[in-house]
Short mmCIF file of C-alpha atoms in Angstrom, two decimals:
data_model
loop_
_atom_site.label_atom_id
_atom_site.label_comp_id
_atom_site.label_asym_id
_atom_site.label_seq_id
_atom_site.Cartn_x
_atom_site.Cartn_y
_atom_site.Cartn_z
CA MET A 1 15.37 13.60 4.43
CA ALA A 2 16.34 13.06 1.34
CA ALA A 3 15.49 15.21 -1.54
CA SER A 4 12.21 15.99 -3.17
CA HIS A 5 13.14 14.73 -6.65
CA GLU A 6 14.10 10.40 -4.60
CA ILE A 7 11.50 7.83 -4.80
CA GLN A 8 11.60 7.66 -1.69
CA TYR A 9 8.39 4.86 0.88
CA PHE A 10 8.33 2.97 4.28
CA LEU A 11 7.95 -0.94 4.69
CA GLY A 12 7.30 -0.53 8.17
CA ALA A 13 4.12 2.02 9.60
CA ASN A 14 3.59 2.55 13.45
CA SER A 15 0.09 1.76 13.19
CA PRO A 16 -2.71 0.72 16.14
CA ALA A 17 -1.58 -2.64 15.98
CA GLY A 18 2.29 -1.25 16.70
CA PHE A 19 4.36 -1.77 13.90
CA TYR A 20 3.54 -3.15 11.17
CA SER A 21 5.93 -4.49 8.76
CA LEU A 22 6.04 -4.75 4.98
CA TYR A 23 9.20 -5.37 4.79
CA SER A 24 8.56 -9.25 3.69
CA GLU A 25 8.54 -7.06 0.42
CA LEU A 26 11.80 -5.58 -0.08
CA LEU A 27 13.05 -7.39 -3.03
CA PRO A 28 11.44 -11.33 -3.49
CA PRO A 29 14.21 -13.68 -2.32
CA GLU A 30 14.13 -15.80 -5.74
CA THR A 31 14.84 -13.27 -8.18
CA ALA A 32 17.25 -11.03 -6.31
CA ASN A 33 21.37 -10.31 -7.17
CA ALA A 34 21.87 -9.50 -3.78
CA ILE A 35 20.30 -8.69 -0.53
CA TYR A 36 22.97 -6.97 2.63
CA ILE A 37 21.24 -7.22 5.95
CA LEU A 38 22.78 -4.79 9.07
CA LYS A 39 23.16 -5.57 12.24
CA GLY A 40 23.71 -3.54 14.93
CA GLY A 41 21.99 -1.50 17.63
CA PRO A 42 22.27 2.52 17.84
CA GLY A 43 24.39 4.91 16.69
CA CYS A 44 26.43 1.97 15.04
CA GLY A 45 26.69 4.09 11.54
CA LYS A 46 23.27 1.04 9.40
CA SER A 47 22.14 4.29 7.84
CA THR A 48 25.82 6.48 7.25
CA LEU A 49 26.10 2.86 5.55
CA MET A 50 23.06 2.54 3.59
CA ARG A 51 23.49 6.38 2.72
CA ARG A 52 27.05 6.42 1.21
CA VAL A 53 25.89 2.93 -0.19
CA ALA A 54 23.24 5.12 -2.15
CA GLN A 55 25.59 8.54 -2.50
CA ARG A 56 27.68 4.71 -4.86
CA ALA A 57 24.82 3.85 -6.83
CA VAL A 58 23.32 7.32 -8.30
CA GLN A 59 26.88 8.44 -9.19
CA ALA A 60 27.32 5.05 -11.07
CA GLY A 61 23.90 5.97 -12.56
CA GLU A 62 21.69 3.58 -10.72
CA THR A 63 18.31 4.03 -9.75
CA VAL A 64 17.78 3.70 -5.60
CA GLU A 65 14.34 2.94 -3.74
CA TYR A 66 14.84 5.23 -0.84
CA ILE A 67 13.14 3.35 2.56
CA LEU A 68 12.49 5.27 5.30
CA CYS A 69 11.82 4.43 9.10
CA SER A 70 8.42 5.00 10.73
CA GLY A 71 9.46 5.98 13.56
CA ASP A 72 12.78 9.17 12.25
CA PRO A 73 12.07 9.95 8.57
CA ASP A 74 15.73 11.30 8.27
CA SER A 75 17.03 8.32 8.57
CA LEU A 76 17.42 5.58 5.82
CA ASP A 77 16.01 1.45 6.80
CA GLY A 78 16.08 0.24 3.10
CA VAL A 79 18.41 0.59 -0.04
CA VAL A 80 17.16 -0.72 -3.17
CA LEU A 81 18.31 -1.27 -6.33
CA PRO A 82 15.17 -2.03 -8.36
CA ARG A 83 18.64 -2.63 -11.36
CA LEU A 84 20.75 -4.48 -10.56
CA GLY A 85 17.63 -6.28 -8.24
CA ALA A 86 20.04 -5.70 -4.71
CA ALA A 87 19.01 -3.64 -1.31
CA LEU A 88 20.27 -3.14 1.94
CA VAL A 89 18.15 -2.90 4.65
CA ASP A 90 17.92 -2.68 8.28
CA GLY A 91 17.62 -5.39 9.42
CA THR A 92 17.21 -5.30 12.96
CA ALA A 93 13.93 -5.10 15.86
CA PRO A 94 11.50 -3.72 15.30
CA HIS A 95 11.59 -4.67 11.86
CA VAL A 96 13.03 -8.51 11.81
CA VAL A 97 14.33 -9.44 8.86
CA GLU A 98 16.42 -12.74 7.96
CA PRO A 99 17.47 -14.16 5.37
CA LYS A 100 15.88 -17.30 2.88
CA TYR A 101 19.00 -18.10 1.37
CA PRO A 102 21.53 -17.17 2.67
CA GLY A 103 25.19 -16.86 1.48
CA ALA A 104 23.16 -17.56 -2.26
CA VAL A 105 20.75 -14.30 -2.01
CA GLU A 106 21.84 -13.22 1.63
CA GLN A 107 24.04 -12.10 3.42
CA TYR A 108 24.45 -10.17 6.72
CA VAL A 109 26.63 -7.28 7.76
CA ASN A 110 27.49 -6.53 11.67
CA LEU A 111 27.87 -3.32 12.09
CA GLY A 112 28.42 -4.55 15.67
CA ASN A 113 32.16 -4.96 15.38
CA CYS A 114 32.26 -1.04 14.58
CA TYR A 115 31.51 -1.22 18.17
CA ASP A 116 34.61 0.05 21.24
CA ARG A 117 32.73 -2.76 23.48
CA ALA A 118 35.02 -2.15 26.67
CA GLY A 119 33.88 1.73 26.24
CA LEU A 120 30.56 0.19 25.70
CA ARG A 121 30.32 -1.70 28.66
CA ALA A 122 31.51 1.45 31.14
CA ILE A 123 28.25 3.24 30.80
CA ARG A 124 26.06 0.24 30.44
CA GLY A 125 23.10 1.30 33.02
CA LYS A 126 22.30 4.17 31.53
CA ILE A 127 22.41 1.98 27.87
CA LEU A 128 19.87 -0.30 30.39
CA THR A 129 17.78 2.55 31.68
CA CYS A 130 17.57 4.79 28.33
CA MET A 131 16.08 1.93 26.64
CA ASP A 132 13.07 0.68 29.53
CA GLY A 133 11.61 4.44 28.83
CA TYR A 134 12.28 4.54 25.00
CA LYS A 135 9.77 1.04 24.70
CA GLU A 136 7.60 3.20 26.58
CA HIS A 137 6.30 5.50 24.46
CA TYR A 138 5.99 3.49 21.71
CA GLN A 139 3.52 1.31 23.07
CA ARG A 140 2.30 4.53 24.34
CA ALA A 141 1.77 5.83 20.58
CA TYR A 142 0.17 2.18 19.62
CA ARG A 143 -2.87 2.63 22.31
CA CYS A 144 -3.27 5.94 21.48
CA LEU A 145 -3.74 4.99 17.84
CA ASP A 146 -5.57 1.87 18.74
CA ALA A 147 -7.86 4.60 19.98
CA ALA A 148 -9.00 6.54 17.59
CA ALA A 149 -8.89 4.47 14.39
CA GLY A 150 -11.77 2.66 15.81
CA ILE A 151 -12.87 5.99 16.01
CA GLN A 152 -12.63 5.78 12.52
CA THR A 153 -14.02 2.46 11.77
CA ASP A 154 -17.05 4.23 12.84
CA VAL A 155 -17.46 6.59 11.03
CA ARG A 156 -16.51 5.42 7.98
CA THR A 157 -19.62 1.85 8.43
CA MET A 158 -21.80 4.62 8.91
CA LEU A 159 -21.30 6.38 6.33
CA ALA A 160 -20.52 3.58 3.18
CA ALA A 161 -23.93 3.06 2.33
CA PRO A 162 -24.51 -0.24 -0.05
CA ALA A 163 -25.14 2.69 -2.39
CA LEU A 164 -21.88 4.71 -2.11
CA GLU A 165 -20.67 1.65 -2.67
CA GLU A 166 -21.91 1.12 -5.51
CA LYS A 167 -21.05 5.14 -7.32
CA LEU A 168 -17.70 4.09 -6.46
CA ALA A 169 -17.33 0.38 -8.07
CA ALA A 170 -19.53 2.70 -10.89
CA ARG A 171 -16.47 4.96 -11.00
CA ALA A 172 -13.95 2.97 -11.06
CA HIS A 173 -15.70 1.52 -13.71
CA GLY A 174 -15.55 4.34 -15.83
CA ILE A 175 -11.63 4.99 -14.83
CA LEU A 176 -10.77 1.58 -15.28
CA SER A 177 -12.36 1.81 -19.24
CA ARG A 178 -10.95 5.02 -20.13
CA GLU A 179 -7.25 4.81 -18.09
CA LEU A 180 -6.77 1.00 -17.87
CA LYS A 181 -7.89 -1.16 -20.59
CA PRO A 182 -5.48 -4.21 -21.05
CA LYS A 183 -2.73 -4.84 -22.56
CA ARG A 184 -3.41 -7.50 -25.69
CA SER A 185 -1.86 -11.30 -24.06
CA ALA A 186 -0.55 -10.08 -21.24
CA PRO A 187 -0.15 -11.82 -17.74
CA SER A 188 -1.68 -10.13 -15.25
CA GLY A 189 0.51 -7.06 -13.33
CA ARG A 190 2.52 -7.48 -10.88
CA VAL A 191 2.18 -6.07 -7.14
CA LYS A 192 4.57 -3.94 -4.97
CA GLN A 193 3.16 -2.95 -1.44
CA ARG A 194 4.90 0.18 -0.01
CA PHE A 195 3.78 2.82 2.51
CA LEU A 196 3.41 6.54 1.65
CA ASP A 197 1.56 7.87 4.47
CA ALA A 198 3.20 7.06 7.90
CA VAL A 199 2.90 8.17 11.26
CA SER A 200 6.05 9.83 13.03
CA HIS A 201 7.58 12.05 15.68
CA LYS A 202 6.59 14.61 13.25
CA GLY A 203 3.50 14.38 12.74
CA LEU A 204 1.29 12.11 9.57
CA ILE A 205 3.42 12.27 6.93
CA THR A 206 2.50 11.68 2.96
CA LEU A 207 5.29 10.74 0.11
CA PHE A 208 3.79 13.52 -2.22
CA GLN A 209 6.45 13.91 -4.68
CA THR A 210 7.54 9.95 -4.57
CA ALA A 211 4.70 10.00 -6.93
CA ARG A 212 4.82 12.99 -7.95
CA ALA A 213 8.82 12.14 -9.03
CA GLN A 214 7.06 8.17 -11.33
CA CYS A 215 3.71 10.23 -12.46
CA THR A 216 2.40 13.28 -14.45
CA ARG A 217 -0.61 12.63 -14.05
CA ILE A 218 -2.14 12.38 -10.38
CA TYR A 219 -6.19 12.12 -9.17
CA GLU A 220 -6.47 13.25 -6.24
CA LEU A 221 -9.91 10.86 -4.14
CA SER A 222 -10.92 14.71 -1.95
CA ASP A 223 -11.30 11.90 0.57
CA ARG A 224 -11.85 13.65 4.99
CA TYR A 225 -14.14 9.98 5.64
CA GLY A 226 -11.71 7.48 4.41
CA LEU A 227 -13.77 6.15 1.14
CA SER A 228 -10.71 5.96 -0.72
CA HIS A 229 -10.07 2.62 -0.15
CA LEU A 230 -13.47 1.69 -1.57
CA LEU A 231 -12.29 3.25 -5.00
CA LEU A 232 -9.22 1.91 -4.93
CA THR A 233 -9.60 -1.69 -4.80
CA HIS A 234 -11.36 -1.90 -7.65
CA LEU A 235 -8.71 0.09 -9.74
CA LEU A 236 -6.23 -1.85 -8.10
CA ALA A 237 -8.16 -5.02 -9.43
CA GLY A 238 -8.34 -3.93 -12.37
CA ALA A 239 -5.49 -2.62 -13.00
CA VAL A 240 -3.48 -6.06 -11.99
CA MET A 241 -6.13 -7.30 -14.90
CA GLY A 242 -5.41 -5.78 -17.10
CA GLY A 243 -1.47 -6.68 -17.06
CA TYR A 244 -0.63 -3.36 -15.03
CA ASP A 245 2.50 -3.25 -12.64
CA VAL A 246 0.92 -1.33 -9.23
CA VAL A 247 2.07 -0.10 -5.75
CA ALA A 248 -0.41 -0.66 -3.83
CA CYS A 249 -0.18 1.93 -0.35
CA PRO A 250 -1.81 0.20 2.52
CA ASP A 251 -2.90 2.92 5.07
CA PRO A 252 -1.04 2.65 8.29
CA MET A 253 -4.08 3.62 10.29
CA ALA A 254 -5.38 0.43 9.58
CA PRO A 255 -3.40 -1.48 6.52
CA GLU A 256 -5.42 -3.83 6.10
CA ARG A 257 -7.16 -0.60 3.24
CA LEU A 258 -6.16 0.89 0.05
CA SER A 259 -4.88 5.09 0.08
CA HIS A 260 -3.13 4.99 -2.31
CA LEU A 261 -2.71 3.32 -6.28
CA LEU A 262 0.70 3.94 -7.98
CA VAL A 263 0.48 2.42 -11.94
CA PRO A 264 4.12 4.00 -12.97
CA GLU A 265 4.62 2.53 -16.52
CA LEU A 266 1.84 4.73 -17.13
CA GLY A 267 3.09 7.37 -15.77
CA LEU A 268 0.02 7.57 -13.00
CA ALA A 269 -1.19 7.49 -9.43
CA PHE A 270 -4.60 7.89 -7.80
CA LEU A 271 -3.87 9.37 -4.29
CA SER A 272 -5.67 10.22 -1.76
CA ALA A 273 -6.55 13.60 0.37
CA SER A 274 -7.89 15.38 3.18
CA PRO A 275 -8.10 18.54 5.35
CA ALA A 276 -4.81 16.95 7.31
CA GLN A 277 -2.84 16.51 4.77
CA PRO A 278 -3.63 18.40 1.56
CA LEU A 279 -2.42 17.73 -2.31
CA PRO A 280 0.26 19.95 -2.46
CA GLY A 281 -0.10 20.88 -6.65
CA ARG A 282 -2.55 20.41 -9.11
CA PRO A 283 -3.73 17.18 -10.09
CA SER A 284 -4.74 16.13 -13.47
CA ARG A 285 -8.82 15.57 -11.91
CA ARG A 286 -10.43 15.50 -8.74
CA LEU A 287 -12.80 13.58 -7.60
CA ARG A 288 -14.92 14.72 -3.92
CA LEU A 289 -15.37 10.95 -2.30
CA ASP A 290 -17.39 13.52 0.04
CA ALA A 291 -19.60 14.99 -2.38
CA MET A 292 -21.16 10.85 -3.01
CA VAL A 293 -21.99 9.96 0.47
CA ASP A 294 -26.21 10.23 1.29
CA ARG A 295 -26.76 14.19 2.11
CA GLU A 296 -29.23 13.46 4.01
CA LEU A 297 -27.26 11.06 6.11
CA LEU A 298 -24.16 13.04 6.50
CA ARG A 299 -26.83 16.11 7.78
CA ARG A 300 -27.85 14.11 10.85
CA SER A 301 -23.99 12.66 11.34
CA ARG A 302 -22.37 16.48 11.25
CA ALA A 303 -22.65 16.66 15.45
CA ARG A 304 -21.03 12.58 15.70
CA LEU A 305 -18.97 13.48 12.75
CA ARG A 306 -17.01 16.31 14.00
CA PHE A 307 -16.96 14.91 17.96
CA ALA A 308 -15.46 11.27 16.37
CA GLN A 309 -12.70 13.97 14.01
CA LYS A 310 -11.69 16.17 16.85
CA VAL A 311 -11.32 12.70 19.70
CA SER A 312 -9.69 11.34 16.62
CA SER A 313 -7.48 14.13 15.90
CA ALA A 314 -6.55 14.75 19.48
CA LEU A 315 -5.62 11.04 20.66
CA THR A 316 -3.57 11.04 17.26
CA GLY A 317 -1.02 14.23 18.90
CA GLU A 318 -0.79 13.10 21.56
CA ALA A 319 0.33 9.12 19.72
CA VAL A 320 2.12 11.74 18.19
CA GLU A 321 3.43 13.47 21.22
CA SER A 322 4.65 10.18 22.01
CA LEU A 323 6.13 9.11 19.35
CA SER A 324 8.73 12.80 19.64
CA GLN A 325 9.50 11.10 23.39
CA ALA A 326 10.73 7.55 22.27
CA LYS A 327 12.53 9.61 19.43
CA ALA A 328 14.56 11.43 21.87
CA MET A 329 15.67 9.11 23.95
CA HIS A 330 16.04 7.08 20.81
CA ASP A 331 18.45 10.20 20.02
CA GLY A 332 19.64 9.60 23.97
CA LEU A 333 21.14 6.60 23.04
CA GLU A 334 22.30 6.77 19.44
CA ALA A 335 24.47 10.09 21.53
CA LEU A 336 25.61 7.04 24.55
CA TYR A 337 27.00 4.97 22.16
CA ASN A 338 27.98 6.86 18.99
CA PRO A 339 31.57 7.85 20.48
CA TYR A 340 32.76 3.80 20.30
CA VAL A 341 32.10 3.53 17.51
CA ASP A 342 34.76 3.38 14.91
CA PHE A 343 32.97 4.85 11.76
CA ALA A 344 36.29 5.01 9.91
CA ARG A 345 35.52 0.95 9.32
CA VAL A 346 31.67 1.83 8.81
CA GLN A 347 32.94 3.19 6.09
CA GLU A 348 35.12 1.01 4.38
CA MET A 349 32.13 -1.28 5.46
CA ALA A 350 29.96 0.82 2.99
CA ASP A 351 33.09 0.96 0.40
CA ARG A 352 32.38 -2.38 0.15
CA VAL A 353 29.42 -3.51 -0.44
CA ALA A 354 28.82 -0.67 -2.58
CA GLU A 355 31.76 -2.09 -4.82
CA GLU A 356 30.59 -5.84 -4.92
CA LEU A 357 26.68 -4.10 -5.73
CA LEU A 358 28.13 -1.97 -8.84
CA SER A 359 29.56 -4.95 -9.76
CA LEU A 360 26.38 -6.38 -10.29
CA ALA A 361 25.67 -4.10 -13.85
#
């Protein structure tokens, strides 16, 4: 994984409904100068090329946003160069990306040309066997996540009484009046969607360091039961109406719900944390959302909540195990392909792309 000071997000999620994509949010093609869409199979050097271009951009003084692979956070799926209005992205399944303005904005980079096709034909049978098993492990992971999400939804439905929603709305109003006072005569702010969380082969991951890299004031939302969405939706609406650009971070286990909200221009972040995903370091403020739930309701539901947490955690663990098995098979695929890839050619392509992008400055 990239260094802790770098800005890293996910644009895809292993979710209960399968792979959930936010790749349309990479960079608006209407305002972009250049988007390079990388095509090619396993082990062909897509991540290698993007890291090479990112390294050249950093050396040239550019800010780089790294898009990590949700299945394997040590691998890159995209790179954004915000000042240049440019990006590179892995456009292969499951996050298929196709051009909207081909040639004018987007262009393909075909890394499949770096394969020794004659050599790969000789190991065709091994490749087919490995590819089929890889997909089966992902399908099992999604089934486990779907079952876990159903339990989590049941918990939220049980606890999110109207009185709690009113409390959280009132707390959000207080935060808005204190931290996000509307700008004068400013247009509405823009919303950029990014995942800060992932269910990966390494387990549950939250890129808290990305928020720390952009925000010095952190509100920790202590949230054992997944209730922060009820607060964050009010903060999101208020911030945008007030003229602030924000980064809205959905929950991979329920992508229609928010887990975090960043307002980089104010150096302000609202980050959900739980016993399973604790916030490292000290926050500026801590809001105990769990303490806002009706105490009598919590007392009556204690056994049910413990059971739900235990079963949901076990199902998520099974999903992670399946993702680990998928990762092992993907590593096997890459090991099959790597000897038949011309990496010198990959590096030449990376340097050409880097020079073209840096010429936009």
